[in-house]
C-alpha cells in the first residue's frame, strides 16, 4: 500500500532490467502497475536511484521529471577487515574457512542450511586437490541472470583451458543449459554459493584474478571491482553502461580494467597479462 502514502515520500529504484529483457516478462505487469501507482499518486514523491543511466531510464521510459530523481551513487563494499596477511598455501584455506552462522525457523531449514555449509567446504576441499603451484584461480562473483554474460564467459573459459592450468570459482549455481553444453569443463568449475562476508573475502584472496562478465549493472561499475580491490586482487569487468559511467567519473583512466569477453583473443590477452604480472 505504499502508493497510498502522502507527504514527503522517497522511493528507491535500483534498475529497470526487468523491462529491458523479455525473460522477466512474467513479473513486469505487476511492476508496471505498482510503479505507475507509486510514481503518479504523489506529486511530492522523490525517487532515489544509484546511477545517472537509471535517471535517464526513468525519464525516457516512465516520463519522470528529472528534478524528481536523486542520484546517490553506490557505496563501495570494503572487505579490508577480512584481509589476512598471507595464505601459506592453498590447502590452508580449509582451516581458515569456518562455518557460517546458521539460524533457521525449523529443523528441516536448519538441516538444509547446514548441508549447504558442508557442500561448500567439500567443494573447496576438491579445489585444493585439483590445484598445484602452477594453477591459477579465477573468481566469478555474481548470481545468474540473463544479462550476466555467463554464456559468453563459458566460451572464453573453454578457449582458455586449452592454453593454461586454470580453475574457476563461481558464487552462483551454473544453470542447466550451460552445464549440459560445457559438461566437460565442470571438473574445473567450483560453485561455492551463499557464503558469509568472511568466506567471500577468503575466496577473493585465494584467487589470482576476479572476472565480472555482466553486460549491465544498475550502478557505476560492479561490486566485485570494489570487493576485490579492497583485498588487493585485480578484477576485469565486461564493458557496459555501468563501466562507461564509472570511467567517466575517473576521467577515462580505467580502460585497462574493462574488456569485451565476447572478443576471445583480446580478453585472453588481458587476462594472461594480469595473471603473469606479479605486481
Short mmCIF file of C-alpha atoms in Angstrom, two decimals:
data_model
loop_
_atom_site.label_atom_id
_atom_site.label_comp_id
_atom_site.label_asym_id
_atom_site.label_seq_id
_atom_site.Cartn_x
_atom_site.Cartn_y
_atom_site.Cartn_z
CA UNK A 1 0.00 0.00 0.00
CA UNK A 2 2.98 2.35 -0.38
CA UNK A 3 1.22 4.13 -3.25
CA UNK A 4 -1.31 5.43 -0.69
CA UNK A 5 1.34 7.27 1.35
CA UNK A 6 1.18 11.06 1.29
CA UNK A 7 3.61 13.86 2.17
CA UNK A 8 7.36 13.59 1.55
CA UNK A 9 7.89 10.07 0.22
CA UNK A 10 11.16 8.63 -1.12
CA UNK A 11 11.09 5.61 -3.43
CA UNK A 12 14.22 3.54 -4.15
CA UNK A 13 14.77 2.45 -7.77
CA UNK A 14 17.69 0.09 -8.45
CA UNK A 15 17.39 -0.55 -12.19
CA UNK A 16 14.93 -1.26 -14.99
CA UNK A 17 16.36 -4.56 -16.22
CA UNK A 18 13.09 -6.47 -15.82
CA UNK A 19 11.60 -4.23 -18.53
CA UNK A 20 14.67 -4.46 -20.78
CA UNK A 21 14.91 -8.28 -21.01
CA UNK A 22 11.98 -10.38 -22.18
CA UNK A 23 12.92 -13.19 -19.76
CA UNK A 24 11.34 -11.19 -16.92
CA UNK A 25 8.02 -10.51 -18.69
CA UNK A 26 6.10 -12.69 -16.20
CA UNK A 27 6.63 -10.12 -13.43
CA UNK A 28 6.67 -6.81 -15.34
CA UNK A 29 2.87 -6.48 -15.44
CA UNK A 30 2.79 -6.30 -11.65
CA UNK A 31 5.81 -3.98 -11.55
CA UNK A 32 4.35 -1.67 -14.19
CA UNK A 33 1.10 -1.29 -12.24
CA UNK A 34 2.94 -0.80 -8.96
CA UNK A 35 5.47 1.74 -10.28
CA UNK A 36 2.77 3.72 -12.10
CA UNK A 37 0.68 3.89 -8.94
CA UNK A 38 3.63 4.97 -6.78
CA UNK A 39 5.05 7.47 -9.28
CA UNK A 40 1.75 9.13 -10.22
CA UNK A 41 -0.21 9.26 -6.96
CA UNK A 42 2.03 11.65 -5.02
CA UNK A 43 3.31 14.91 -6.51
CA UNK A 44 5.83 15.22 -3.64
CA UNK A 45 7.40 11.81 -4.33
CA UNK A 46 11.17 11.74 -4.89
CA UNK A 47 12.95 8.76 -6.44
CA UNK A 48 16.45 7.78 -5.29
CA UNK A 49 18.50 5.76 -7.76
CA UNK A 50 22.10 4.58 -7.96
CA UNK A 51 23.31 5.92 -11.32
CA UNK A 52 22.79 8.58 -13.95
CA UNK A 53 21.83 5.97 -16.54
CA UNK A 54 18.94 4.91 -14.27
CA UNK A 55 17.86 8.55 -14.07
CA UNK A 56 17.76 8.73 -17.87
CA UNK A 57 15.82 5.43 -17.95
CA UNK A 58 13.16 6.85 -15.61
CA UNK A 59 12.86 9.96 -17.79
CA UNK A 60 12.70 8.13 -21.12
CA UNK A 61 10.55 5.14 -20.13
CA UNK A 62 8.38 6.32 -17.22
CA UNK A 63 8.34 10.01 -18.18
CA UNK A 64 9.55 11.07 -14.72
CA UNK A 65 10.70 14.69 -14.44
CA UNK A 66 14.43 14.86 -13.79
CA UNK A 67 14.01 17.10 -10.75
CA UNK A 68 12.11 14.29 -9.00
CA UNK A 69 15.07 11.88 -9.32
CA UNK A 70 18.04 11.98 -6.93
CA UNK A 71 21.19 10.08 -7.89
CA UNK A 72 23.04 8.57 -4.90
CA UNK A 73 26.00 6.56 -6.19
CA UNK A 74 26.56 3.17 -4.56
CA UNK A 75 28.98 2.99 -1.71
CA UNK A 76 31.93 0.68 -2.31
CA UNK A 77 31.86 -2.69 -0.47
CA UNK A 78 35.00 -2.95 1.63
CA UNK A 79 36.40 -6.31 2.79
CA UNK A 80 39.60 -4.95 4.28
CA UNK A 81 38.60 -6.10 7.78
CA UNK A 82 38.74 -9.70 6.50
CA UNK A 83 42.18 -9.41 4.93
CA UNK A 84 44.70 -11.98 6.12
CA UNK A 85 48.44 -11.44 5.90
CA UNK A 86 49.16 -14.39 3.65
CA UNK A 87 47.74 -17.75 2.69
CA UNK A 88 50.67 -20.06 3.44
CA UNK A 89 49.37 -22.46 0.79
CA UNK A 90 46.01 -23.22 -0.79
CA UNK A 91 45.34 -26.18 1.46
CA UNK A 92 45.37 -23.71 4.37
CA UNK A 93 42.05 -22.29 3.17
CA UNK A 94 40.13 -25.21 4.70
CA UNK A 95 41.43 -24.38 8.19
CA UNK A 96 40.52 -20.69 7.76
CA UNK A 97 37.07 -21.28 6.24
CA UNK A 98 34.98 -21.95 9.34
CA UNK A 99 31.17 -22.21 9.31
CA UNK A 100 28.62 -19.52 8.55
CA UNK A 101 26.19 -18.92 11.40
CA UNK A 102 23.01 -20.93 10.80
CA UNK A 103 19.79 -19.71 12.43
CA UNK A 104 16.58 -21.12 10.93
CA UNK A 105 12.90 -21.39 11.83
CA UNK A 106 12.64 -25.17 11.88
CA UNK A 107 14.69 -28.36 11.83
CA UNK A 108 14.29 -29.00 8.08
CA UNK A 109 15.52 -25.48 7.17
CA UNK A 110 18.43 -25.92 9.58
CA UNK A 111 19.46 -29.23 8.00
CA UNK A 112 19.29 -27.70 4.51
CA UNK A 113 21.46 -24.75 5.56
CA UNK A 114 23.93 -26.99 7.37
CA UNK A 115 24.10 -29.27 4.33
CA UNK A 116 24.97 -26.27 2.13
CA UNK A 117 27.79 -25.34 4.51
CA UNK A 118 29.23 -28.86 4.26
CA UNK A 119 28.85 -28.88 0.46
CA UNK A 120 30.68 -25.55 0.11
CA UNK A 121 33.51 -26.83 2.29
CA UNK A 122 33.68 -30.09 0.34
CA UNK A 123 33.87 -28.22 -2.98
CA UNK A 124 36.60 -26.05 -1.55
CA UNK A 125 38.45 -29.20 -0.49
CA UNK A 126 38.10 -30.55 -4.03
CA UNK A 127 39.61 -27.30 -5.32
CA UNK A 128 42.67 -27.73 -3.08
CA UNK A 129 43.17 -31.22 -4.50
CA UNK A 130 42.73 -30.03 -8.09
CA UNK A 131 45.33 -27.22 -7.98
CA UNK A 132 49.09 -27.05 -7.67
CA UNK A 133 51.52 -24.14 -7.56
CA UNK A 134 51.19 -23.58 -11.32
CA UNK A 135 47.37 -23.48 -11.35
CA UNK A 136 45.75 -20.05 -11.46
CA UNK A 137 42.41 -19.46 -9.74
CA UNK A 138 39.85 -17.07 -11.26
CA UNK A 139 36.75 -15.97 -9.36
CA UNK A 140 33.36 -15.02 -10.80
CA UNK A 141 31.29 -13.39 -8.08
CA UNK A 142 27.69 -12.83 -9.21
CA UNK A 143 24.35 -14.62 -9.42
CA UNK A 144 22.99 -15.95 -12.70
CA UNK A 145 20.68 -13.69 -14.70
CA UNK A 146 20.14 -13.49 -18.45
CA UNK A 147 22.15 -10.23 -18.62
CA UNK A 148 25.07 -11.51 -16.52
CA UNK A 149 27.07 -12.78 -19.53
CA UNK A 150 27.63 -16.38 -18.38
CA UNK A 151 27.17 -17.82 -21.88
CA UNK A 152 29.92 -15.74 -23.46
CA UNK A 153 32.16 -16.24 -20.42
CA UNK A 154 31.95 -20.03 -20.82
CA UNK A 155 33.03 -19.74 -24.45
CA UNK A 156 36.05 -17.85 -23.19
CA UNK A 157 36.73 -20.41 -20.41
CA UNK A 158 36.55 -23.22 -22.98
CA UNK A 159 39.23 -21.47 -25.04
CA UNK A 160 41.48 -20.63 -22.07
CA UNK A 161 41.57 -24.14 -20.63
CA UNK A 162 43.26 -25.29 -23.83
CA UNK A 163 46.14 -22.89 -23.02
CA UNK A 164 46.54 -22.76 -19.26
CA UNK A 165 46.08 -24.60 -15.96
CA UNK A 166 43.08 -22.73 -14.60
CA UNK A 167 40.19 -23.30 -12.21
CA UNK A 168 37.15 -21.08 -11.70
CA UNK A 169 35.20 -20.29 -8.54
CA UNK A 170 31.57 -19.23 -9.10
CA UNK A 171 29.36 -17.85 -6.34
CA UNK A 172 26.34 -18.89 -8.44
CA UNK A 173 24.90 -22.24 -9.43
CA UNK A 174 25.63 -22.83 -13.12
CA UNK A 175 22.28 -23.19 -14.98
CA UNK A 176 21.45 -26.48 -16.68
CA UNK A 177 21.63 -25.20 -20.26
CA UNK A 178 25.27 -24.12 -19.76
CA UNK A 179 26.20 -27.19 -17.70
CA UNK A 180 24.88 -29.55 -20.39
CA UNK A 181 26.74 -27.71 -23.16
CA UNK A 182 30.04 -27.48 -21.26
CA UNK A 183 29.85 -30.58 -19.05
CA UNK A 184 33.47 -31.46 -19.90
CA UNK A 185 34.62 -28.25 -18.15
CA UNK A 186 32.93 -28.97 -14.84
CA UNK A 187 35.94 -30.52 -13.14
CA UNK A 188 37.49 -27.04 -13.35
CA UNK A 189 34.36 -25.25 -12.07
CA UNK A 190 33.67 -24.82 -8.34
CA UNK A 191 30.24 -23.50 -7.32
CA UNK A 192 30.56 -22.12 -3.78
CA UNK A 193 27.30 -20.34 -3.01
CA UNK A 194 25.56 -18.26 -0.33
CA UNK A 195 28.73 -17.60 1.63
CA UNK A 196 29.29 -15.20 4.53
CA UNK A 197 31.25 -11.97 4.00
CA UNK A 198 34.29 -13.53 5.67
CA UNK A 199 34.11 -16.62 3.43
CA UNK A 200 33.53 -14.43 0.37
CA UNK A 201 36.65 -12.41 1.21
CA UNK A 202 38.67 -15.63 1.60
CA UNK A 203 37.62 -16.75 -1.89
CA UNK A 204 38.87 -13.46 -3.34
CA UNK A 205 42.19 -13.82 -1.50
CA UNK A 206 42.53 -17.38 -2.76
CA UNK A 207 42.13 -16.12 -6.33
CA UNK A 208 44.65 -14.61 -8.73
CA UNK A 209 42.02 -12.62 -10.63
CA UNK A 210 38.32 -11.76 -10.44
CA UNK A 211 36.13 -11.62 -13.55
CA UNK A 212 32.76 -9.89 -13.85
CA UNK A 213 31.03 -10.72 -17.16
CA UNK A 214 27.75 -8.81 -16.69
CA UNK A 215 26.50 -6.80 -19.69
CA UNK A 216 24.77 -4.30 -17.41
CA UNK A 217 24.63 -3.24 -13.76
CA UNK A 218 22.37 -0.69 -12.12
CA UNK A 219 25.17 1.29 -10.50
CA UNK A 220 28.52 2.65 -11.65
CA UNK A 221 30.97 -0.22 -12.01
CA UNK A 222 30.31 -3.51 -10.21
CA UNK A 223 30.54 -4.70 -6.61
CA UNK A 224 33.28 -7.30 -7.36
CA UNK A 225 35.54 -4.48 -8.58
CA UNK A 226 35.35 -2.81 -5.17
CA UNK A 227 35.38 -6.01 -3.12
CA UNK A 228 38.46 -7.41 -4.86
CA UNK A 229 40.25 -4.06 -4.84
CA UNK A 230 39.86 -3.82 -1.06
CA UNK A 231 41.76 -7.12 -0.86
CA UNK A 232 44.45 -6.19 -3.45
CA UNK A 233 43.11 -8.61 -6.07
CA UNK A 234 42.68 -7.36 -9.67
CA UNK A 235 39.30 -7.53 -11.42
CA UNK A 236 38.48 -7.49 -15.13
CA UNK A 237 34.96 -6.30 -15.97
CA UNK A 238 32.74 -6.58 -19.05
CA UNK A 239 32.16 -3.22 -20.71
CA UNK A 240 28.67 -1.77 -20.37
CA UNK A 241 26.88 1.43 -19.48
CA UNK A 242 27.84 0.85 -15.84
CA UNK A 243 31.56 0.85 -16.70
CA UNK A 244 31.12 3.79 -19.07
CA UNK A 245 29.67 5.84 -16.21
CA UNK A 246 32.40 4.72 -13.82
CA UNK A 247 35.15 5.52 -16.34
CA UNK A 248 33.70 8.99 -16.95
CA UNK A 249 33.82 9.69 -13.20
CA UNK A 250 37.54 8.85 -13.27
CA UNK A 251 38.47 10.88 -16.37
CA UNK A 252 38.55 7.77 -18.61
CA UNK A 253 41.62 6.38 -16.80
CA UNK A 254 40.17 2.91 -16.09
CA UNK A 255 40.18 1.39 -19.57
CA UNK A 256 42.69 -1.33 -18.63
CA UNK A 257 40.22 -2.99 -16.23
CA UNK A 258 37.39 -3.26 -18.79
CA UNK A 259 37.08 -5.64 -21.74
CA UNK A 260 34.61 -7.35 -24.05
CA UNK A 261 34.52 -11.04 -23.08
CA UNK A 262 32.90 -11.87 -26.44
CA UNK A 263 36.22 -10.91 -28.05
CA UNK A 264 38.08 -14.06 -27.02
CA UNK A 265 41.50 -13.08 -28.41
CA UNK A 266 41.56 -9.66 -26.75
CA UNK A 267 40.12 -10.94 -23.46
CA UNK A 268 42.61 -13.80 -23.20
CA UNK A 269 45.46 -11.35 -23.78
CA UNK A 270 44.25 -9.08 -20.95
CA UNK A 271 43.62 -12.00 -18.60
CA UNK A 272 47.00 -13.63 -19.24
CA UNK A 273 48.81 -10.31 -18.80
CA UNK A 274 47.13 -9.85 -15.41
CA UNK A 275 47.83 -13.43 -14.32
CA UNK A 276 51.50 -13.20 -15.34
CA UNK A 277 52.11 -9.79 -13.74
CA UNK A 278 53.13 -10.45 -10.14
CA UNK A 279 52.72 -6.74 -9.40
#
